[in-house]
XYZ file of C-alpha atoms in Angstrom:
723
model
C -22.364 -17.603 6.101
C -24.331 -17.898 2.878
C -26.975 -15.509 4.224
C -24.240 -13.035 5.227
C -22.809 -13.027 1.724
C -26.230 -12.562 0.159
C -26.992 -9.562 2.361
C -23.462 -8.072 2.199
C -21.918 -8.941 -1.204
C -18.696 -7.090 -0.337
C -17.714 -9.801 2.166
C -14.728 -11.737 0.849
C -13.825 -14.533 3.300
C -15.693 -15.750 6.371
C -14.149 -18.273 8.738
C -14.241 -19.857 12.165
C -11.278 -21.278 14.051
C -11.930 -23.389 17.153
C -9.874 -24.021 20.285
C -8.531 -27.287 18.839
C -7.158 -25.718 15.680
C -9.948 -26.744 13.292
C -10.735 -24.113 10.664
C -13.888 -23.587 8.582
C -13.713 -21.168 5.631
C -16.395 -19.844 3.281
C -16.302 -19.751 0.315
C -14.391 -23.016 0.349
C -10.880 -22.884 -1.034
C -7.826 -25.118 -1.242
C -5.049 -23.850 1.024
C -1.540 -24.600 -0.146
C -0.292 -24.779 3.458
C -3.217 -26.845 4.739
C -0.971 -29.315 6.585
C 0.595 -26.623 8.761
C -2.181 -24.017 8.896
C -3.578 -23.517 12.387
C -6.037 -20.654 12.983
C -4.844 -20.361 16.592
C -1.499 -19.040 15.336
C -3.052 -16.304 13.209
C -3.076 -12.650 14.368
C -6.862 -12.333 13.899
C -7.414 -15.182 16.366
C -4.932 -13.845 18.912
C -6.147 -10.226 18.742
C -9.755 -11.292 19.327
C -8.767 -13.563 22.237
C -6.527 -11.031 23.973
C -7.731 -7.502 23.180
C -4.825 -5.663 24.844
C -1.733 -5.104 22.697
C 1.354 -6.983 23.874
C 4.977 -6.112 24.617
C 6.723 -9.444 24.177
C 10.342 -10.598 24.433
C 11.255 -14.039 23.092
C 14.349 -15.456 24.828
C 15.849 -18.550 23.178
C 18.596 -20.849 24.498
C 21.232 -21.495 21.808
C 23.747 -23.392 23.983
C 25.621 -26.460 22.703
C 23.050 -28.909 24.047
C 20.489 -27.507 21.572
C 22.402 -29.342 18.833
C 20.816 -32.599 20.009
C 19.022 -34.468 17.247
C 15.306 -35.145 17.236
C 14.480 -37.147 14.142
C 15.957 -35.371 11.132
C 16.189 -32.017 12.890
C 18.035 -30.548 15.829
C 16.221 -29.304 18.899
C 17.421 -25.820 17.948
C 15.688 -26.127 14.559
C 12.395 -26.918 16.295
C 12.935 -24.101 18.800
C 13.568 -21.589 16.016
C 10.376 -22.695 14.270
C 8.476 -22.212 17.536
C 9.950 -18.723 18.000
C 8.997 -17.710 14.457
C 5.487 -19.073 14.999
C 5.180 -16.818 18.055
C 6.213 -13.832 15.919
C 3.574 -14.850 13.391
C 0.813 -14.488 16.009
C 1.578 -10.796 16.527
C -0.240 -7.855 14.989
C 1.245 -4.429 14.167
C -0.260 -3.115 17.410
C 2.153 -5.371 19.344
C 5.828 -4.756 20.068
C 8.512 -7.439 20.084
C 12.167 -8.236 20.700
C 14.229 -11.398 20.262
C 17.193 -12.529 22.378
C 19.331 -15.647 21.977
C 21.706 -16.665 24.748
C 24.392 -19.164 25.625
C 27.689 -18.040 27.199
C 26.867 -14.624 25.727
C 23.720 -12.760 24.723
C 22.991 -12.018 21.059
C 20.460 -9.486 19.819
C 19.634 -8.196 16.318
C 21.831 -5.290 15.343
C 19.229 -3.706 13.092
C 19.496 -2.902 9.421
C 19.701 0.890 9.329
C 20.498 4.008 11.300
C 17.400 3.199 13.383
C 18.989 -0.015 14.706
C 17.916 0.857 18.267
C 14.490 -0.412 17.198
C 16.003 -3.898 17.437
C 18.983 -3.613 19.777
C 17.621 -1.735 22.815
C 13.905 -1.068 22.168
C 10.969 -3.245 21.294
C 10.130 -3.034 17.593
C 6.631 -2.634 16.202
C 5.463 -6.038 14.997
C 4.887 -4.832 11.436
C 5.574 -7.228 8.533
C 8.968 -5.755 7.619
C 10.246 -6.026 11.202
C 8.905 -9.562 11.631
C 10.622 -10.592 8.388
C 13.916 -9.159 9.643
C 13.637 -10.919 13.012
C 12.787 -14.195 11.279
C 15.942 -13.953 9.196
C 17.950 -13.213 12.351
C 16.489 -16.287 14.056
C 17.361 -18.482 11.056
C 21.026 -17.477 11.380
C 21.416 -18.579 15.016
C 23.726 -21.510 15.783
C 24.282 -23.581 18.946
C 27.421 -23.209 21.057
C 28.652 -22.572 24.618
C 27.093 -22.863 28.059
C 23.801 -21.562 29.508
C 23.904 -18.214 31.351
C 20.396 -17.053 32.275
C 21.125 -13.767 34.063
C 22.471 -11.675 31.194
C 19.600 -12.760 28.948
C 17.039 -11.752 31.592
C 18.774 -8.405 32.160
C 18.538 -7.684 28.464
C 14.861 -8.779 28.287
C 13.837 -6.417 31.095
C 15.916 -3.660 29.510
C 13.878 -3.983 26.300
C 10.624 -3.754 28.241
C 11.756 -0.812 30.363
C 13.051 1.196 27.403
C 9.724 0.743 25.634
C 7.438 1.952 28.431
C 5.044 4.578 27.053
C 2.325 4.722 29.686
C -0.215 2.712 27.688
C -2.064 -0.346 28.964
C -0.322 -3.374 27.470
C 0.351 -6.980 28.429
C 4.064 -7.497 29.092
C 5.525 -10.979 28.800
C 8.859 -12.776 28.537
C 8.840 -16.170 26.805
C 11.904 -18.058 28.048
C 12.875 -21.332 26.314
C 15.795 -23.520 27.429
C 16.957 -27.115 27.503
C 19.488 -26.676 30.308
C 19.898 -25.545 33.907
C 21.680 -22.210 34.435
C 25.461 -22.144 34.480
C 25.312 -19.009 36.633
C 23.930 -18.694 40.177
C 20.242 -19.490 40.580
C 20.071 -16.910 43.364
C 21.437 -14.286 40.947
C 18.824 -15.293 38.388
C 15.979 -14.802 40.872
C 17.426 -11.552 42.234
C 17.569 -10.163 38.676
C 13.921 -11.020 38.020
C 12.771 -9.523 41.323
C 14.732 -6.281 41.036
C 14.068 -5.615 37.376
C 10.355 -6.403 37.556
C 9.947 -4.083 40.551
C 11.249 -1.299 38.291
C 8.293 -2.075 36.017
C 5.738 -2.214 38.875
C 5.780 -6.021 38.787
C 3.792 -5.878 35.561
C 5.817 -8.467 33.607
C 4.642 -12.068 33.244
C 7.246 -14.785 32.590
C 6.354 -17.999 30.788
C 9.104 -20.632 30.847
C 9.489 -23.647 28.575
C 11.736 -26.526 29.589
C 12.907 -29.483 27.559
C 15.810 -31.912 27.917
C 17.687 -31.299 31.174
C 15.422 -28.337 31.887
C 12.510 -30.775 32.080
C 14.182 -32.747 34.874
C 13.902 -32.029 38.612
C 16.573 -29.312 38.929
C 15.551 -27.549 35.755
C 11.853 -27.846 36.602
C 12.432 -26.165 39.975
C 14.281 -23.101 38.669
C 11.959 -22.586 35.709
C 8.863 -22.906 37.920
C 10.376 -20.411 40.366
C 11.042 -18.020 37.505
C 7.467 -18.307 36.189
C 6.004 -17.787 39.685
C 8.609 -15.097 40.460
C 9.175 -16.788 43.804
C 12.830 -17.502 44.636
C 12.236 -18.880 48.134
C 14.157 -22.079 47.236
C 17.210 -19.919 46.525
C 16.979 -17.433 49.372
C 15.018 -14.806 47.405
C 11.504 -14.680 48.888
C 8.823 -12.777 46.899
C 8.191 -9.076 47.546
C 4.840 -7.578 46.652
C 2.185 -8.873 44.303
C 3.438 -10.155 40.978
C 1.752 -11.355 37.817
C 2.406 -15.082 37.868
C 3.134 -16.879 34.646
C 3.470 -20.588 33.969
C 6.121 -23.275 33.551
C 5.385 -25.491 30.537
C 7.241 -28.776 30.268
C 8.083 -30.127 26.824
C 8.693 -33.892 26.838
C 8.336 -34.235 23.068
C 10.121 -31.511 21.055
C 7.527 -31.915 18.298
C 5.027 -30.258 20.668
C 7.205 -27.195 21.169
C 5.680 -25.098 18.359
C 2.106 -25.701 19.504
C 2.687 -25.113 23.194
C 4.860 -22.053 22.767
C 2.589 -20.405 20.178
C -0.419 -20.657 22.522
C 1.235 -18.428 25.128
C -1.541 -15.850 24.756
C -4.124 -18.188 26.338
C -2.853 -17.018 29.737
C -4.047 -13.499 28.922
C -7.623 -14.521 28.121
C -10.081 -13.049 30.638
C -13.641 -14.387 30.544
C -14.822 -11.299 32.450
C -13.832 -8.991 29.589
C -16.656 -7.641 27.470
C -15.453 -8.525 23.993
C -16.163 -6.360 20.973
C -15.206 -6.841 17.302
C -11.522 -6.261 16.605
C -10.370 -4.763 13.318
C -6.870 -5.578 12.080
C -4.566 -3.102 10.416
C -4.577 -3.475 6.607
C -2.490 -6.274 5.130
C -1.975 -7.889 1.733
C -4.393 -10.704 0.958
C -2.674 -13.951 -0.007
C -5.353 -14.636 -2.656
C -4.853 -11.483 -4.689
C -7.612 -9.236 -3.307
C -5.171 -6.433 -2.483
C -5.254 -4.705 0.885
C -7.794 -6.237 3.241
C -8.716 -5.957 6.901
C -10.074 -8.640 9.201
C -12.911 -8.184 11.690
C -12.860 -10.891 14.381
C -14.791 -11.739 17.556
C -14.200 -14.486 20.159
C -16.844 -17.101 20.917
C -17.077 -17.556 24.712
C -19.369 -20.163 26.287
C -19.643 -20.519 30.073
C -16.504 -18.427 30.496
C -14.461 -20.657 28.159
C -12.951 -19.546 24.851
C -14.339 -21.883 22.188
C -12.957 -20.181 19.118
C -12.924 -17.032 17.030
C -15.092 -16.008 14.090
C -13.710 -13.648 11.461
C -14.459 -12.044 8.126
C -12.413 -10.147 5.565
C -13.257 -6.908 3.772
C -11.110 -5.225 1.166
C -10.007 -1.697 1.976
C -11.582 -0.609 -1.301
C -14.980 -1.900 -0.163
C -14.613 -0.479 3.318
C -13.368 2.986 2.396
C -14.669 3.533 -1.120
C -16.479 6.778 -0.274
C -13.188 8.283 0.887
C -10.991 6.642 -1.726
C -13.065 8.103 -4.552
C -13.742 11.500 -2.975
C -14.215 14.140 -5.694
C -14.114 17.620 -4.134
C -11.809 19.504 -6.459
C -8.082 19.424 -7.116
C -6.861 20.355 -3.617
C -9.441 18.873 -1.231
C -8.732 15.392 0.085
C -9.441 12.989 2.926
C -7.417 10.680 5.139
C -8.122 7.974 7.715
C -6.088 6.946 10.767
C -6.414 4.128 13.289
C -6.601 4.537 17.065
C -2.794 4.661 17.307
C -2.508 7.525 14.839
C -1.226 5.403 11.961
C -2.254 6.468 8.478
C -4.622 3.942 6.916
C -5.509 6.022 3.855
C -3.918 9.233 2.574
C -3.213 10.690 -0.901
C 0.537 10.395 -0.243
C 0.236 6.657 0.455
C -0.186 4.059 -2.304
C -3.809 3.492 -3.234
C -5.246 0.162 -2.014
C -5.675 -0.614 -5.716
C -1.926 -0.342 -6.344
C -0.422 -2.133 -3.330
C 1.490 -5.349 -4.016
C 3.137 -5.904 -0.629
C 2.244 -5.411 3.015
C 1.979 -1.680 3.701
C 4.506 0.277 5.704
C 2.583 1.771 8.610
C 3.568 5.343 9.457
C 2.150 7.914 11.814
C -0.077 10.550 10.262
C 2.106 13.311 11.768
C 4.885 12.197 9.402
C 2.590 13.180 6.508
C 0.471 15.997 7.913
C 3.174 18.374 9.127
C 1.244 21.590 9.557
C 2.191 23.686 12.581
C -1.295 23.486 14.125
C -2.127 19.891 13.171
C -1.266 18.554 16.650
C -4.666 19.592 18.019
C -6.446 17.725 15.223
C -4.236 14.671 15.790
C -4.863 14.575 19.538
C -8.613 14.835 19.078
C -8.727 12.152 16.381
C -6.699 9.615 18.383
C -9.049 10.148 21.344
C -12.043 9.299 19.163
C -13.468 12.815 19.232
C -15.024 14.894 16.446
C -14.252 18.484 15.536
C -13.596 21.231 12.998
C -10.619 23.553 12.594
C -9.401 26.052 9.994
C -5.750 25.460 9.091
C -3.219 26.204 6.394
C -2.833 22.941 4.508
C -0.031 21.807 2.213
C -0.860 19.392 -0.602
C 1.920 17.556 -2.406
C 1.446 16.408 -5.992
C 3.542 14.261 -8.267
C 4.829 15.807 -11.476
C 4.234 12.451 -13.123
C 6.077 9.429 -11.743
C 6.828 10.008 -8.036
C 10.231 8.352 -8.115
C 11.407 10.033 -11.306
C 9.883 13.426 -11.875
C 9.701 15.006 -8.466
C 6.838 16.820 -6.816
C 5.110 20.149 -6.516
C 3.494 21.531 -3.353
C 0.539 23.877 -3.020
C -0.373 25.752 0.166
C -3.996 26.710 0.701
C -6.508 27.681 3.371
C -8.597 24.684 4.370
C -11.081 23.461 6.923
C -10.397 20.130 8.634
C -13.517 18.132 9.553
C -12.932 14.948 11.546
C -15.138 12.299 13.087
C -14.624 8.762 14.458
C -15.802 5.779 12.413
C -17.781 3.704 14.885
C -17.084 0.002 15.511
C -13.867 -0.277 13.474
C -11.865 2.203 15.571
C -10.784 4.466 12.701
C -11.100 8.237 12.423
C -11.902 10.114 9.208
C -10.769 13.627 8.335
C -11.940 15.695 5.365
C -9.692 18.570 4.273
C -11.722 20.966 2.132
C -10.511 24.174 0.534
C -12.178 27.278 1.931
C -13.292 28.402 -1.514
C -14.335 24.973 -2.784
C -17.086 24.998 -5.359
C -18.158 21.961 -7.345
C -17.577 22.264 -11.092
C -21.057 21.778 -12.507
C -21.464 21.675 -16.232
C -24.604 23.168 -17.682
C -27.167 20.515 -18.517
C -26.184 19.115 -21.892
C -28.294 17.164 -24.365
C -26.998 14.060 -26.065
C -27.068 13.883 -29.847
C -28.831 10.569 -29.387
C -26.471 8.103 -31.044
C -22.840 9.078 -30.445
C -21.953 7.150 -27.256
C -19.781 4.059 -27.654
C -18.524 2.097 -24.636
C -14.979 0.748 -24.658
C -16.030 -2.897 -24.223
C -16.015 -3.595 -27.957
C -16.034 -7.315 -27.216
C -19.566 -6.958 -25.809
C -21.021 -4.970 -28.689
C -23.078 -7.269 -30.928
C -22.588 -7.512 -34.714
C -20.053 -4.716 -34.951
C -18.845 -4.774 -38.569
C -16.574 -1.778 -37.846
C -14.375 -3.859 -35.522
C -10.776 -4.450 -36.600
C -7.285 -5.134 -35.256
C -5.225 -2.042 -34.413
C -1.675 -2.763 -33.274
C -2.214 -5.390 -30.528
C -5.763 -4.468 -29.578
C -9.276 -4.298 -30.986
C -10.386 -0.956 -32.412
C -12.776 0.621 -34.897
C -12.024 1.037 -38.583
C -13.996 4.291 -38.675
C -11.768 5.867 -36.048
C -14.656 6.611 -33.652
C -13.859 7.335 -30.022
C -14.894 5.137 -27.111
C -15.546 6.005 -23.459
C -14.260 4.130 -20.418
C -15.484 4.841 -16.882
C -13.164 4.585 -13.877
C -14.537 3.293 -10.585
C -14.890 6.842 -9.229
C -17.517 7.568 -11.887
C -20.001 5.305 -10.067
C -21.972 5.900 -6.887
C -20.892 2.407 -5.753
C -17.296 1.949 -6.986
C -16.857 -1.438 -5.286
C -19.898 -2.890 -6.988
C -18.537 -1.779 -10.352
C -15.155 -3.389 -9.634
C -16.639 -6.625 -8.263
C -19.338 -7.127 -10.914
C -18.532 -8.613 -14.296
C -19.759 -6.427 -17.140
C -22.204 -8.012 -19.563
C -23.644 -7.108 -22.948
C -26.900 -6.191 -21.189
C -25.156 -3.784 -18.847
C -23.273 -2.169 -21.746
C -26.608 -1.671 -23.560
C -27.959 0.025 -20.410
C -24.928 2.359 -20.294
C -25.415 3.192 -23.964
C -29.148 3.873 -23.714
C -28.650 6.115 -20.674
C -25.877 8.152 -22.289
C -27.782 8.536 -25.568
C -31.115 9.327 -23.874
C -32.438 12.743 -24.949
C -35.630 12.934 -22.848
C -34.636 11.441 -19.448
C -36.615 8.221 -19.922
C -33.784 5.706 -19.229
C -32.983 5.117 -15.510
C -29.455 5.855 -14.290
C -27.487 2.554 -14.135
C -25.371 3.784 -11.213
C -23.381 6.810 -12.390
C -22.745 9.910 -10.316
C -24.910 12.858 -11.274
C -22.258 14.751 -13.283
C -20.942 11.854 -15.370
C -23.409 12.079 -18.243
C -22.663 15.770 -18.786
C -18.932 15.030 -18.779
C -19.396 12.342 -21.417
C -21.324 14.751 -23.634
C -18.794 17.557 -23.029
C -15.769 15.405 -23.887
C -17.511 14.424 -27.110
C -16.815 17.983 -28.277
C -13.097 17.136 -28.345
C -13.665 15.122 -31.496
C -14.204 18.411 -33.330
C -10.490 19.015 -32.792
C -9.475 15.431 -33.508
C -9.325 15.575 -37.309
C -11.388 13.271 -39.452
C -8.232 11.811 -40.953
C -7.897 9.745 -37.753
C -9.657 7.018 -39.669
C -7.487 3.913 -39.588
C -7.030 4.110 -43.354
C -5.580 7.643 -43.201
C -2.032 6.672 -42.188
C -1.891 9.131 -39.296
C -1.904 6.207 -36.843
C 1.712 5.513 -37.817
C 2.686 8.800 -36.132
C -0.025 9.555 -33.561
C -1.502 6.229 -32.357
C -3.853 7.658 -29.708
C -5.543 10.854 -28.602
C -7.584 11.070 -25.425
C -9.156 13.204 -22.737
C -9.715 12.318 -19.085
C -11.646 14.031 -16.309
C -11.138 14.056 -12.543
C -14.397 12.196 -12.019
C -13.354 9.183 -14.095
C -14.514 9.771 -17.693
C -11.904 8.679 -20.257
C -12.469 9.156 -24.008
C -9.974 7.781 -26.545
C -9.670 7.855 -30.310
C -9.362 5.487 -32.102
C -11.622 3.636 -29.692
C -10.434 0.557 -27.859
C -10.593 -1.448 -24.664
C -8.930 -0.476 -21.381
C -8.280 -2.405 -18.181
C -11.117 -2.227 -15.675
C -8.881 -0.561 -13.062
C -7.767 2.162 -15.462
C -8.350 5.650 -14.046
C -7.173 8.693 -16.034
C -6.524 10.869 -12.973
C -4.050 8.294 -11.640
C -1.964 8.139 -14.806
C 1.451 9.894 -15.052
C 0.404 11.945 -18.121
C -2.559 13.336 -16.159
C -0.503 14.067 -13.038
C 2.283 15.681 -15.013
C -0.124 18.067 -16.720
C -1.763 18.949 -13.389
C 1.697 19.518 -11.862
C 2.544 21.898 -14.708
C -0.749 23.720 -15.376
C -1.213 25.784 -18.533
C 1.868 24.170 -20.090
C 2.335 21.513 -22.720
C 4.050 18.618 -20.969
C 6.058 15.765 -22.486
C 6.452 12.348 -20.923
C 9.652 10.361 -21.171
C 9.511 7.566 -23.784
C 7.696 4.410 -22.683
C 6.563 1.184 -24.313
C 2.930 1.438 -25.411
C 0.772 -1.263 -23.820
C -1.121 -1.829 -27.092
C 1.817 -2.448 -29.417
C 2.603 0.986 -30.895
C 6.219 0.687 -29.736
C 7.950 3.432 -27.795
C 5.828 6.567 -27.614
C 5.853 10.008 -25.987
C 2.747 11.573 -24.480
C 1.992 15.259 -24.911
C -0.638 16.485 -22.428
C -2.188 19.741 -21.204
C -4.777 20.787 -18.637
C -8.276 21.950 -19.563
C -9.792 24.539 -17.252
C -13.312 25.171 -16.074
C -15.022 27.300 -18.677
C -15.060 31.113 -18.514
C -17.215 33.363 -20.597
C -14.161 35.462 -21.497
C -12.187 32.451 -22.688
C -9.126 33.786 -20.814
C -7.566 31.553 -18.164
C -4.924 31.718 -15.447
C -2.834 28.970 -13.801
C -4.894 29.333 -10.635
C -8.141 28.355 -12.392
C -9.700 25.044 -11.475
C -8.767 22.114 -13.678
C -11.640 20.153 -15.199
C -9.800 17.651 -17.390
C -6.549 16.789 -19.147
C -6.123 16.125 -22.870
C -3.306 14.033 -24.266
C -1.861 12.497 -27.436
C 0.767 9.814 -28.017
C 3.511 10.326 -30.614
C 5.827 7.622 -31.907
C 9.514 8.260 -31.290
C 10.245 8.427 -35.016
C 7.650 11.117 -35.534
C 8.808 13.103 -32.515
C 12.404 13.077 -33.735
C 11.252 13.888 -37.270
C 9.623 17.070 -35.948
C 12.843 17.984 -34.119
C 15.023 17.278 -37.143
C 12.906 19.611 -39.269
C 14.514 22.427 -37.293
C 17.343 23.764 -39.426
C 20.201 23.214 -36.990
C 19.083 19.820 -35.651
C 19.153 17.582 -38.707
C 22.519 15.823 -38.443
C 20.752 12.477 -37.923
C 17.791 13.072 -40.214
C 17.084 10.563 -42.995
C 15.318 13.255 -45.032
C 17.534 13.723 -48.118
C 15.901 17.041 -48.955
C 17.420 18.695 -45.878
C 20.865 20.238 -45.782
C 22.778 18.344 -43.098
C 24.036 20.101 -39.946
C 26.837 19.062 -37.585
C 24.658 19.736 -34.553
C 22.767 16.994 -32.678
C 19.741 18.136 -30.712
C 17.702 16.594 -27.950
C 14.716 17.626 -25.838
C 14.900 17.435 -22.038
C 12.105 17.931 -19.490
C 12.345 19.982 -16.297
C 13.391 16.932 -14.260
C 16.449 16.255 -16.395
C 14.964 13.355 -18.354
C 15.550 13.288 -22.097
C 12.327 13.124 -24.056
C 13.633 13.104 -27.640
C 17.107 11.916 -28.644
C 18.573 10.284 -31.734
C 19.724 7.277 -29.669
C 16.122 6.349 -28.939
C 15.604 5.493 -32.605
C 18.264 2.775 -32.563
C 16.920 -0.798 -32.662
C 18.749 -1.776 -29.464
C 17.595 1.259 -27.465
C 15.493 0.403 -24.407
C 14.460 4.004 -23.620
C 14.115 3.087 -19.956
C 13.862 5.947 -17.481
C 17.315 5.390 -15.965
C 19.241 5.528 -19.237
C 17.183 8.456 -20.518
C 18.281 10.848 -17.796
C 20.533 13.704 -18.862
C 23.290 12.518 -16.512
C 23.516 9.169 -18.356
C 24.141 10.644 -21.793
C 27.545 11.391 -23.256
C 27.249 15.177 -23.222
C 30.678 15.758 -21.721
C 31.241 19.439 -22.432
C 27.728 20.823 -22.274
C 26.608 23.270 -19.616
C 22.917 24.088 -19.348
C 21.933 27.636 -18.487
C 18.391 28.934 -18.872
C 17.051 27.761 -22.217
C 20.396 27.250 -23.977
C 23.540 25.163 -23.642
C 27.128 26.127 -24.382
C 30.557 24.475 -24.230
C 32.557 24.758 -21.076
C 36.203 23.718 -21.086
C 37.134 20.690 -18.901
C 33.552 20.224 -17.734
C 32.680 16.512 -17.343
C 29.117 15.936 -16.237
C 29.667 12.255 -15.458
C 32.139 13.170 -12.700
C 29.935 15.758 -11.004
């Protein structure tokens, strides 16, 4: 394991779980749930042991006898824990249903209009569905008698309604502590008839405890598992897939024995290959990760499973940080067509809960995309010219809406070997890389944002709640996409030596200093953005007073260069192209765009950002909205200063504190094109929160105002709050 980590630094966790439940993990770590953790119950272990996805129905007896006490718990409590442990072994490639039965059958009713996913179809075993089923299981109580037949009818109905022609293991896990109240012959007839409808492809595993572990119960449950009702006048017909009857004498063993159901599906003759899980949220804070696992088989016996974890950032960094212009993009799907990575999905860097897995056809909705989809899910490669539609945020997705752009594109797709994914690049037909002319550094003007690593810096001072420079110089921060190996940048701690290397490379005038890992165009972008300081006036020194009104000015490029004045430190994950001010400017090209007020992270209070796109250079100096965007420039204004500028307008000074102005009876505000108020007198009040909800036009007391075009006028009996 040590050698693996040395040769592949991007490995996060490596582990081995054996057939007895012993787990070895490297690097070593203290597990909070060590007393209950069993690798055999984990999806990575189960997927490696039984490669085929499973359609599984858990059937749980909740009759009155399940109220019996065992220690401090009831038998039903232990049975519910066992059922939830079974659900915990499933991966999103599996499908599942849960049924509880006594005198009547109970099934989950679902939580939305799509309730059929729980009430008459198997549900995908994704985290959100498992969480819902777990809560349903927790709510079950014990009452009534024990009718098997209706529960079995419902279980086969779930399996039949979910047939899709794929090769899957189908199994019913049936747990009871009593003999059937209904006819045993009827029970066996139901199994025989319903399984024949499914080509006898369903395996039944029965678990008996209490009375069900005595002679009469043992006989019926064994007959059910073998699907042989000879004892009850129902002889077998055709070849069936026999299951197993498992007797539970000690209820404490129920969780272990029930959760190891999948051992019956292990086939030593199968040629095992590495299995890659769908992405999930790492419990230790690494973000989205995937697990690669492989069973260890010796002399035909499963001895355990070895696994390792990789973050999605490490695995897919070349796609995640693709820089091919504003419109071009890439996406990745798994072998079931589910989107693993797509611009419309949250970035692996920004995910804080298990992802919602959706089919790529719900995102890529082009009329001719079906051919691409079919080829990708079959593991084929290809190329096709299509009309693509790219959706962009106007800032914050949930608040400011979106803008769509249609363009001619070429789709290039190819399978990613071993891990079972497929990659597709969508490139604009007229794509051309923006290449700046070779620029020469002035030799001493580069300053990296890690001011804490710059030695003997007498210019360092405190600016609001962060470190800055008294001289007002700008600093440069690089996002991960600026590096040829983004993961290495994110995983490696920056040192004073590395910062010196950055500085020497950026200030090098003769090409003597080796590149410390930047992409080829980064140095030119750093030198080009330096020209912005010509338009950032010299009075931005921290002793000029301007910082009270305009705390920050900055410029960011698509490839990850971010320059800010006055200089200061940024978070390592900061990327200008992912920020709302950048997206809003791109969504409204050639226009000055205002953000809604927000609390500055560095202590400047509530501020408003003004931003605008910068286009690729033209010799004529004349630009159009269709030109390619090279960067975005922005500046932050304090709320007081923004309102001061508004109040200087002759008719908008009713709230102004400037005694030199003649007061007006008119109150003015500024609203953006999504209906959010950018500047308003209320925002200057000490108790104003300026949150996005309260700053929407519909939340302000503007009862008799009607907006038309660029102006508003009174409209009798018009109440916006009632619309």
